mmCIF file of C-alpha atoms in Angstrom:
data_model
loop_
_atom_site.group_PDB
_atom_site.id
_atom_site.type_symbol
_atom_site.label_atom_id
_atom_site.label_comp_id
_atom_site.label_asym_id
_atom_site.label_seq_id
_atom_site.Cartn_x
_atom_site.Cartn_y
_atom_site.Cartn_z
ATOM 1 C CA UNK W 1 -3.781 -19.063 -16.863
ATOM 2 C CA UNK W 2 -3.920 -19.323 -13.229
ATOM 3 C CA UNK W 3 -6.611 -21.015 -10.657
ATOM 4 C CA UNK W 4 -6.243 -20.860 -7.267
ATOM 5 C CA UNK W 5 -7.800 -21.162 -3.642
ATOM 6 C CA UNK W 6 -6.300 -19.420 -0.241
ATOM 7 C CA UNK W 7 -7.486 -20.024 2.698
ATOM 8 C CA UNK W 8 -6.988 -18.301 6.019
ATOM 9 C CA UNK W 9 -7.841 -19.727 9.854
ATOM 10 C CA UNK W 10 -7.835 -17.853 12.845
ATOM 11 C CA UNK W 11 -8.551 -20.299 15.713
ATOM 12 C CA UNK W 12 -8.557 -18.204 19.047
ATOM 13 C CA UNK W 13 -7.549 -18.873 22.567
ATOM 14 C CA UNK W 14 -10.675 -18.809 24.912
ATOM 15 C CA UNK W 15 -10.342 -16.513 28.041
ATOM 16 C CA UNK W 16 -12.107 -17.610 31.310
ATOM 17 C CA UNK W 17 -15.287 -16.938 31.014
ATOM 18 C CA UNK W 18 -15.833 -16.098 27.143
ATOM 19 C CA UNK W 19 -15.902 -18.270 24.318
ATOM 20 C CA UNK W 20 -15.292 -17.449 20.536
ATOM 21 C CA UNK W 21 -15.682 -19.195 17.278
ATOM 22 C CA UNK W 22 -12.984 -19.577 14.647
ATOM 23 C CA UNK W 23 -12.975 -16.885 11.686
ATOM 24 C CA UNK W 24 -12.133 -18.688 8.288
ATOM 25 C CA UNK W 25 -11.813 -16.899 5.017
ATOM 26 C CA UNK W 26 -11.465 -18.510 1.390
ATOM 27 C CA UNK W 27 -10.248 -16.332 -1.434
ATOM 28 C CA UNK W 28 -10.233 -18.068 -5.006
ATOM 29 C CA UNK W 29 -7.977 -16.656 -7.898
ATOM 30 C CA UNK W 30 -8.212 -16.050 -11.376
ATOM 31 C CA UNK W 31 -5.620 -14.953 -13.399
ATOM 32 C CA UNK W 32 -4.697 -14.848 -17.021
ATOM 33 C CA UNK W 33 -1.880 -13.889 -18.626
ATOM 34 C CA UNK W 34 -1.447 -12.926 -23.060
ATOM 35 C CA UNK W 35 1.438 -12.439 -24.627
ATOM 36 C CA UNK W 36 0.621 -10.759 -27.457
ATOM 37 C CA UNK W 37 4.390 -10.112 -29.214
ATOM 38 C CA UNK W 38 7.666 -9.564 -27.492
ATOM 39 C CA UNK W 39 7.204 -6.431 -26.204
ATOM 40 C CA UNK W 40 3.343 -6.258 -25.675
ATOM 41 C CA UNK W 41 1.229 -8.016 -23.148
ATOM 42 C CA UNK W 42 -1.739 -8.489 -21.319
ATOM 43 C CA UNK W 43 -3.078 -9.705 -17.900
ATOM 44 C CA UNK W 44 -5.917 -9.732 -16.103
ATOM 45 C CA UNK W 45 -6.804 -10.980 -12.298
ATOM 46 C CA UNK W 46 -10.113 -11.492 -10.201
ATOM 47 C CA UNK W 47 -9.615 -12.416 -6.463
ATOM 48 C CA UNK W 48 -11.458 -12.633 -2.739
ATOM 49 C CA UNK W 49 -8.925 -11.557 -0.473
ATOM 50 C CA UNK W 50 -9.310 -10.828 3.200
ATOM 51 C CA UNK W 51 -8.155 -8.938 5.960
ATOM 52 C CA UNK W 52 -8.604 -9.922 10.035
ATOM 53 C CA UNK W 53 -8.962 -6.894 12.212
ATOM 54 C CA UNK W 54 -5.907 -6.165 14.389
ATOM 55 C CA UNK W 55 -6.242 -6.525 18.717
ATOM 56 C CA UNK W 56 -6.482 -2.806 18.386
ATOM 57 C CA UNK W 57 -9.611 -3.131 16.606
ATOM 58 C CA UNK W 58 -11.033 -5.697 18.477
ATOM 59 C CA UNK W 59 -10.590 -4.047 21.935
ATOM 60 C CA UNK W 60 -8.983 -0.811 22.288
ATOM 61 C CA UNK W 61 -11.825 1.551 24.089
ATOM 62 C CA UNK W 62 -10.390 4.629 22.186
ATOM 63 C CA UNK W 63 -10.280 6.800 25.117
ATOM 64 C CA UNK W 64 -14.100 5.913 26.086
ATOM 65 C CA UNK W 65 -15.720 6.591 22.631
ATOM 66 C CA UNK W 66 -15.398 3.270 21.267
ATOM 67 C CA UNK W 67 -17.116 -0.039 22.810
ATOM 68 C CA UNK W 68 -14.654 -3.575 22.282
ATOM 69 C CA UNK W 69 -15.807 -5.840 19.849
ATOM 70 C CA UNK W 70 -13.896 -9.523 20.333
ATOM 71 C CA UNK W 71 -16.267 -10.512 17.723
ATOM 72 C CA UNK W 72 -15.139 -8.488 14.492
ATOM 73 C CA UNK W 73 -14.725 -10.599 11.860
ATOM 74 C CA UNK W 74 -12.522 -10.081 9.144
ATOM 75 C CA UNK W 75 -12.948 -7.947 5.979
ATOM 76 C CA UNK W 76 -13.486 -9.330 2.666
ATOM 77 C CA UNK W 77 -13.182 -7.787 -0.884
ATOM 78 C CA UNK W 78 -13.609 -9.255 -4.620
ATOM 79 C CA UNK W 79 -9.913 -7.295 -6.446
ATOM 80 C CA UNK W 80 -10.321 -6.999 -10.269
ATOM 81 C CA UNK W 81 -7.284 -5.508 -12.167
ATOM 82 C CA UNK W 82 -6.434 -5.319 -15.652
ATOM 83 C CA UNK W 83 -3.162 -4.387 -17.012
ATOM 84 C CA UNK W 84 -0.939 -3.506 -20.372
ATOM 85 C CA UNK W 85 2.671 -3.637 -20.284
ATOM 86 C CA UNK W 86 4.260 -1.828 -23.884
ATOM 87 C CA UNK W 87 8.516 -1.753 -24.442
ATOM 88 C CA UNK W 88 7.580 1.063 -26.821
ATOM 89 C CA UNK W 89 11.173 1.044 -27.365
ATOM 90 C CA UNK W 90 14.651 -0.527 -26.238
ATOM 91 C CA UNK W 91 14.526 2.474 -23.985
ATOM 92 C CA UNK W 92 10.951 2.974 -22.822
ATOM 93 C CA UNK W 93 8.678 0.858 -21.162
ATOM 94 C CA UNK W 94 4.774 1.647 -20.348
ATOM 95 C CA UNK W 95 2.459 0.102 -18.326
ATOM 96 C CA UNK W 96 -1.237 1.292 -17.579
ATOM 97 C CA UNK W 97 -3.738 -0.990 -15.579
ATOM 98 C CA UNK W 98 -7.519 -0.219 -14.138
ATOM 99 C CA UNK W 99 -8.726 -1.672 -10.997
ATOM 100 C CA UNK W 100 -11.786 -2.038 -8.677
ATOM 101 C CA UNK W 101 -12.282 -3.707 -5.396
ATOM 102 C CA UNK W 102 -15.688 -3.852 -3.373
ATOM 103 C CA UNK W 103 -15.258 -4.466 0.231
ATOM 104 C CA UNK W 104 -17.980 -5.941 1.677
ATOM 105 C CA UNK W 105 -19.815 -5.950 4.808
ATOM 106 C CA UNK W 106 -18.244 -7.047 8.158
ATOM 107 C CA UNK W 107 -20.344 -9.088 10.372
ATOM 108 C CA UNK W 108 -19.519 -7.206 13.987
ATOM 109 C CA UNK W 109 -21.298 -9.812 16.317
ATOM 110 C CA UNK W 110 -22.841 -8.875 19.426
ATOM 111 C CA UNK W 111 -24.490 -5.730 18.430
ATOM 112 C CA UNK W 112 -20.854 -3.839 19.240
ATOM 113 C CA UNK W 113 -19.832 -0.707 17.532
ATOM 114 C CA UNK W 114 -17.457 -0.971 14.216
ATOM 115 C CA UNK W 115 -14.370 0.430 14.975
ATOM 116 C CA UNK W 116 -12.083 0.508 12.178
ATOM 117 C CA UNK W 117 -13.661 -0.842 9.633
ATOM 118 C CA UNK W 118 -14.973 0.805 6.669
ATOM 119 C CA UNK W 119 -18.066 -1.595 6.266
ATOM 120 C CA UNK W 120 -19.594 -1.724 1.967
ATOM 121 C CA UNK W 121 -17.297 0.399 0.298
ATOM 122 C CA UNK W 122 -15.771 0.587 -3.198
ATOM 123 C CA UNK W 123 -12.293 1.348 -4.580
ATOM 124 C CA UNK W 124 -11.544 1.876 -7.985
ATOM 125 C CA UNK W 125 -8.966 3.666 -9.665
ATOM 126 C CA UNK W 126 -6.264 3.862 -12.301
ATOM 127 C CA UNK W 127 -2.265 3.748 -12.088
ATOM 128 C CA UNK W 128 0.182 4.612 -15.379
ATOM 129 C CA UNK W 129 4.081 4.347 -14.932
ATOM 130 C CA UNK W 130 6.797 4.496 -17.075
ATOM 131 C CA UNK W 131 10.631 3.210 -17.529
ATOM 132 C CA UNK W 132 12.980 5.670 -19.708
ATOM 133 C CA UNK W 133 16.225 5.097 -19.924
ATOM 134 C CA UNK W 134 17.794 7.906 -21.608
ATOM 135 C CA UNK W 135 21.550 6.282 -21.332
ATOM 136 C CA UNK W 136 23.113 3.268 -20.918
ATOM 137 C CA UNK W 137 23.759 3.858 -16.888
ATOM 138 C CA UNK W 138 20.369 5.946 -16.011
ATOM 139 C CA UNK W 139 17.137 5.364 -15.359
ATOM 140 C CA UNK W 140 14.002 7.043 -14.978
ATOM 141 C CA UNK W 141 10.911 5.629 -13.270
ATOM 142 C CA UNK W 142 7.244 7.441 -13.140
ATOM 143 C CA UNK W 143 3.977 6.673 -12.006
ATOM 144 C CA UNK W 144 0.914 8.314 -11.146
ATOM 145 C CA UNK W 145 -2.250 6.445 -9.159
ATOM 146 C CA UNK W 146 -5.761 7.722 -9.188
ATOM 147 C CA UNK W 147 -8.688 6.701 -7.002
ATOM 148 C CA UNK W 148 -12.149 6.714 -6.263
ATOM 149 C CA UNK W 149 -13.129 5.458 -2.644
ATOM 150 C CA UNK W 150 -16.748 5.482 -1.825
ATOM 151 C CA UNK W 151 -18.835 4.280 1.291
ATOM 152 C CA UNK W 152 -21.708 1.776 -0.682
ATOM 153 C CA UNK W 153 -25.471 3.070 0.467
ATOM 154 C CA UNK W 154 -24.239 5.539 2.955
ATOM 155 C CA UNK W 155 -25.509 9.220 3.248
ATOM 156 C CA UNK W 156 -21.744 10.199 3.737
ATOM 157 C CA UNK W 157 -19.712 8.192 0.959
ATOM 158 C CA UNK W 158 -16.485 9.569 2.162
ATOM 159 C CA UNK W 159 -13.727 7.330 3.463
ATOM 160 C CA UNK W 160 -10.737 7.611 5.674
ATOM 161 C CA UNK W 161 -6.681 8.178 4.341
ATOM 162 C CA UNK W 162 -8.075 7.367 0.875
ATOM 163 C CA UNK W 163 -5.919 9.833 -1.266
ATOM 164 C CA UNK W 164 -7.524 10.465 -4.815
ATOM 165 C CA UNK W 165 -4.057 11.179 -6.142
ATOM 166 C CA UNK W 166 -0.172 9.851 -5.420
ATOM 167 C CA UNK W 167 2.803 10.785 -7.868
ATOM 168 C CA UNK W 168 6.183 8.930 -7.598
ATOM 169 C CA UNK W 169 9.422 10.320 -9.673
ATOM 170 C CA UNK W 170 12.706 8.545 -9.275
ATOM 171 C CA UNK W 171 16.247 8.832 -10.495
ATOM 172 C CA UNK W 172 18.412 6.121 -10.854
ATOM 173 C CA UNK W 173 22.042 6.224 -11.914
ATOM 174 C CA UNK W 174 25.286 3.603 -12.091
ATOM 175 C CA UNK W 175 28.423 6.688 -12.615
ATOM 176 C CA UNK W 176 30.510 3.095 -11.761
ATOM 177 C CA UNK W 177 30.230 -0.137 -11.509
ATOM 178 C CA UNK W 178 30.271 -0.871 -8.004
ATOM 179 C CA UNK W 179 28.064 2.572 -7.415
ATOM 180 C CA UNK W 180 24.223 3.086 -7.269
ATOM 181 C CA UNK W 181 22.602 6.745 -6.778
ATOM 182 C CA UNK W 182 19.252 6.803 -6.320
ATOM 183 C CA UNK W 183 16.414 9.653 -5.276
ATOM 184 C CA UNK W 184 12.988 9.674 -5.529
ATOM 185 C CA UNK W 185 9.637 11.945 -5.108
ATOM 186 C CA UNK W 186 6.662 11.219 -4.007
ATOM 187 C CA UNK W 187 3.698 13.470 -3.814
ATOM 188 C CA UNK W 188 0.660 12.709 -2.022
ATOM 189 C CA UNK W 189 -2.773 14.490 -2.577
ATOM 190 C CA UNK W 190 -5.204 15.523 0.075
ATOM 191 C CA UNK W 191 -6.887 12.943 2.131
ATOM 192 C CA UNK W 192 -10.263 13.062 4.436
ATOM 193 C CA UNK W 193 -9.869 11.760 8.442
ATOM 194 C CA UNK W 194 -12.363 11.437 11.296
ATOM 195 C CA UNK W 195 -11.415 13.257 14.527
ATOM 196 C CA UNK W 196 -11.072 10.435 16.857
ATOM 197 C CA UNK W 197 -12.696 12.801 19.671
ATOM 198 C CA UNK W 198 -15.381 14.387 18.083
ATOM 199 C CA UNK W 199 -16.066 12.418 15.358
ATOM 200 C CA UNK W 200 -15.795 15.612 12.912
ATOM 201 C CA UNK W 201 -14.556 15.389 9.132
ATOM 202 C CA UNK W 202 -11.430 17.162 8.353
ATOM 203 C CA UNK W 203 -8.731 17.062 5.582
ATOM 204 C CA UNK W 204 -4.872 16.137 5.642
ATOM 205 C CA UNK W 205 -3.306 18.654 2.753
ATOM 206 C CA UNK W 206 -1.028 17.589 0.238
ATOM 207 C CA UNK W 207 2.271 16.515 0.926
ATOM 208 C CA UNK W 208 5.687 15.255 -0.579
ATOM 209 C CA UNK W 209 8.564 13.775 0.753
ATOM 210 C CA UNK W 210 12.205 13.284 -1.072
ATOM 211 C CA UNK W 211 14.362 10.534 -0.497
ATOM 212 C CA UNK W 212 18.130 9.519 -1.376
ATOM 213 C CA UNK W 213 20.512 6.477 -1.045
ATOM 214 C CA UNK W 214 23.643 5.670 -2.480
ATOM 215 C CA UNK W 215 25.091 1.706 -2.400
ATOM 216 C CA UNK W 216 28.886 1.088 -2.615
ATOM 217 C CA UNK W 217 29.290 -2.370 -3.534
ATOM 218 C CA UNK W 218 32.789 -2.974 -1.049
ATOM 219 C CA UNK W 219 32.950 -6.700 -1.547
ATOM 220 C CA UNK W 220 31.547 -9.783 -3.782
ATOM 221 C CA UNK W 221 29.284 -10.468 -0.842
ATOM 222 C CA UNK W 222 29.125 -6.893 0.989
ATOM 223 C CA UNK W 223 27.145 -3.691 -0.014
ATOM 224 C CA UNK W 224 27.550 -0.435 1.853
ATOM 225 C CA UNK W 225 23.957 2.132 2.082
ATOM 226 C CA UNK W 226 23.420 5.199 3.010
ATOM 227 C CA UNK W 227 19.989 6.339 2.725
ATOM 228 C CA UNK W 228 18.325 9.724 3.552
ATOM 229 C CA UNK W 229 14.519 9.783 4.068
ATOM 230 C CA UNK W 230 12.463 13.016 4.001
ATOM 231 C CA UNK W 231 15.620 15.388 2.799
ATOM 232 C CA UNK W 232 13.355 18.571 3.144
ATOM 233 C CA UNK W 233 12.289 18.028 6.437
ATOM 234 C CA UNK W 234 8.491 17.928 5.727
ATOM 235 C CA UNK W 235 5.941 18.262 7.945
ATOM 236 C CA UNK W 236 3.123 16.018 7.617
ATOM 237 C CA UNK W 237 0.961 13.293 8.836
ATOM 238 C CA UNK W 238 -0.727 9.881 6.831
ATOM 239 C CA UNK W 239 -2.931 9.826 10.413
ATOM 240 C CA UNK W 240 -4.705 12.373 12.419
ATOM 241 C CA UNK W 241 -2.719 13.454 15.269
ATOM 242 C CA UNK W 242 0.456 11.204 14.528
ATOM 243 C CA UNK W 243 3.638 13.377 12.756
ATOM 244 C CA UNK W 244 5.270 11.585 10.642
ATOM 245 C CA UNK W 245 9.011 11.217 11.011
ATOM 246 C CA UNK W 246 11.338 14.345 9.707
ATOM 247 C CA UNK W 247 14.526 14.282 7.756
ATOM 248 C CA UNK W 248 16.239 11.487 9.265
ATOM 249 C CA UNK W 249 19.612 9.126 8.018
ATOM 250 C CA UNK W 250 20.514 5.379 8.058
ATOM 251 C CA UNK W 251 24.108 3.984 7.663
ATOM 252 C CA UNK W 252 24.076 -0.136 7.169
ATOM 253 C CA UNK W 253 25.534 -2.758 5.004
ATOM 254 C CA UNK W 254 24.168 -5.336 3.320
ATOM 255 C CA UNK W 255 26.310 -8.822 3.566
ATOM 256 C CA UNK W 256 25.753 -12.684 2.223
ATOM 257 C CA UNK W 257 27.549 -15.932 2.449
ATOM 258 C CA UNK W 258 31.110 -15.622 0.474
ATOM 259 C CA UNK W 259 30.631 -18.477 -1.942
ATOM 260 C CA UNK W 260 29.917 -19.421 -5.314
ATOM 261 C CA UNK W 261 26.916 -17.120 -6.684
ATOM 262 C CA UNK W 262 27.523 -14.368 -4.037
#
């Protein structure tokens, strides 16, 4: 079992002629934690976390349809999760959990306009993934997320780049022992955005990207990668009016301190 209290402090610099007030936040924890055999547990985990809005937030004027608010304070949501982890076998692993977090109403300040965020809402959802490892040098990781975003005691419940659905598929293999190959899918459903401009509802469709990456291990203390992102060359966006990047390639090695322990 686990107790436990954060607490977060923003103390702001005052500009000539304006004065603000510190934002604090306190987030307790509560976690425990069953073993129930070897190969079977359970956990469980209620939290207040918090989030402080960005300079963006606070004063970008959006191209004249937003107002700045200096005096957004910071959001704050109660997290519950529960979770199962199950070695069904020496060669599959399971794990399920259900969660829920209710966001709860920012205090804007000033009578400004809200800019980015979502005010009451609720998210609660699912996840399942799975570990098979159908030989000694492969592996095979799933999972699949589901969720539920709602507005709280709005007319319009929907929310912003909330997908319902994400899928992730990887492959990873070890053909030698300084050599990992690696590739993974992900698939991301349809998502709901707010023009900017006009304030109108639309929807981002579907979209899935592939990745790839190979590691040479050259040295005790040196690791060569070469990763791939987006190897089909998708086109899509996670935000209205931003592309996200194409098929693109990184070259790089990874290096510690020659010595005992690597």
């Amino acid at each position: 079992a686990t107790l436990a209290c954060q607490i977060e402090a923003e103390l702001p610099v005052d500009l000539p002629g304006e004065e603000s007030s510190p934002a604090v936040g306190v987030g307790p924890l509560a976690s425990l934690q069953l073993e129930l055999t070897d190969d079977l547990s359970l956990g469980a985990t209620a939290a207040r976390r918090h989030r402080f809005p960005t300079l963006r937030e606070r004063f970008s004027r959006g191209g004249g349809y937003r107002l700045p608010n200096p005096e957004l304070q910071p959001e704050a949501a109660w997290h519950f999760d529960a979770e199962v982890a199950w070695r069904a076998a020496g060669w599959l692993s399971l794990e399920a959990s259900l969660f829920d977090a209710v966001i709860e109403e920012v205090t804007l300040g000033g009578g400004r306009t809200r800019i980015e965020n979502v005010g009451q809402a609720r998210l609660a959802g699912a996840e399942l993934s799975a570990r098979v490892r159908p030989l000694p040098r492969i592996r095979i990781d799933a999972s699949y997320a589901l969720l539920h975003a709602r507005r709280v005691g709005a007319d319009d419940e929907r929310l912003e780049y909330r997908p319902a659905h994400k899928l992730t598929a990887g492959l990873i293999a070890l053909p030698f022992s300084r050599v990992e190959l690696s590739s993974f899918v992900r698939v991301v459903g349809p998502q709901s955005f707010r023009n900017p401009n006009t304030g109108a509802w639309g929807i981002l469709g579907t979209y899935a990207t592939w990745d790839a990456q190979l590691k040479v291990r050259a040295a005790s203390f040196a690791t060569v990668l070469a990763r791939a992102t987006n190897l089909l060359d998708a086109s899509y966006q996670t935000k209205f009016g931003y592309p996200d990047p194409g098929r693109q390639f990184w070259l790089g090695i990874e290096a510690g301190l020659p010595g005992e322990g690597g």
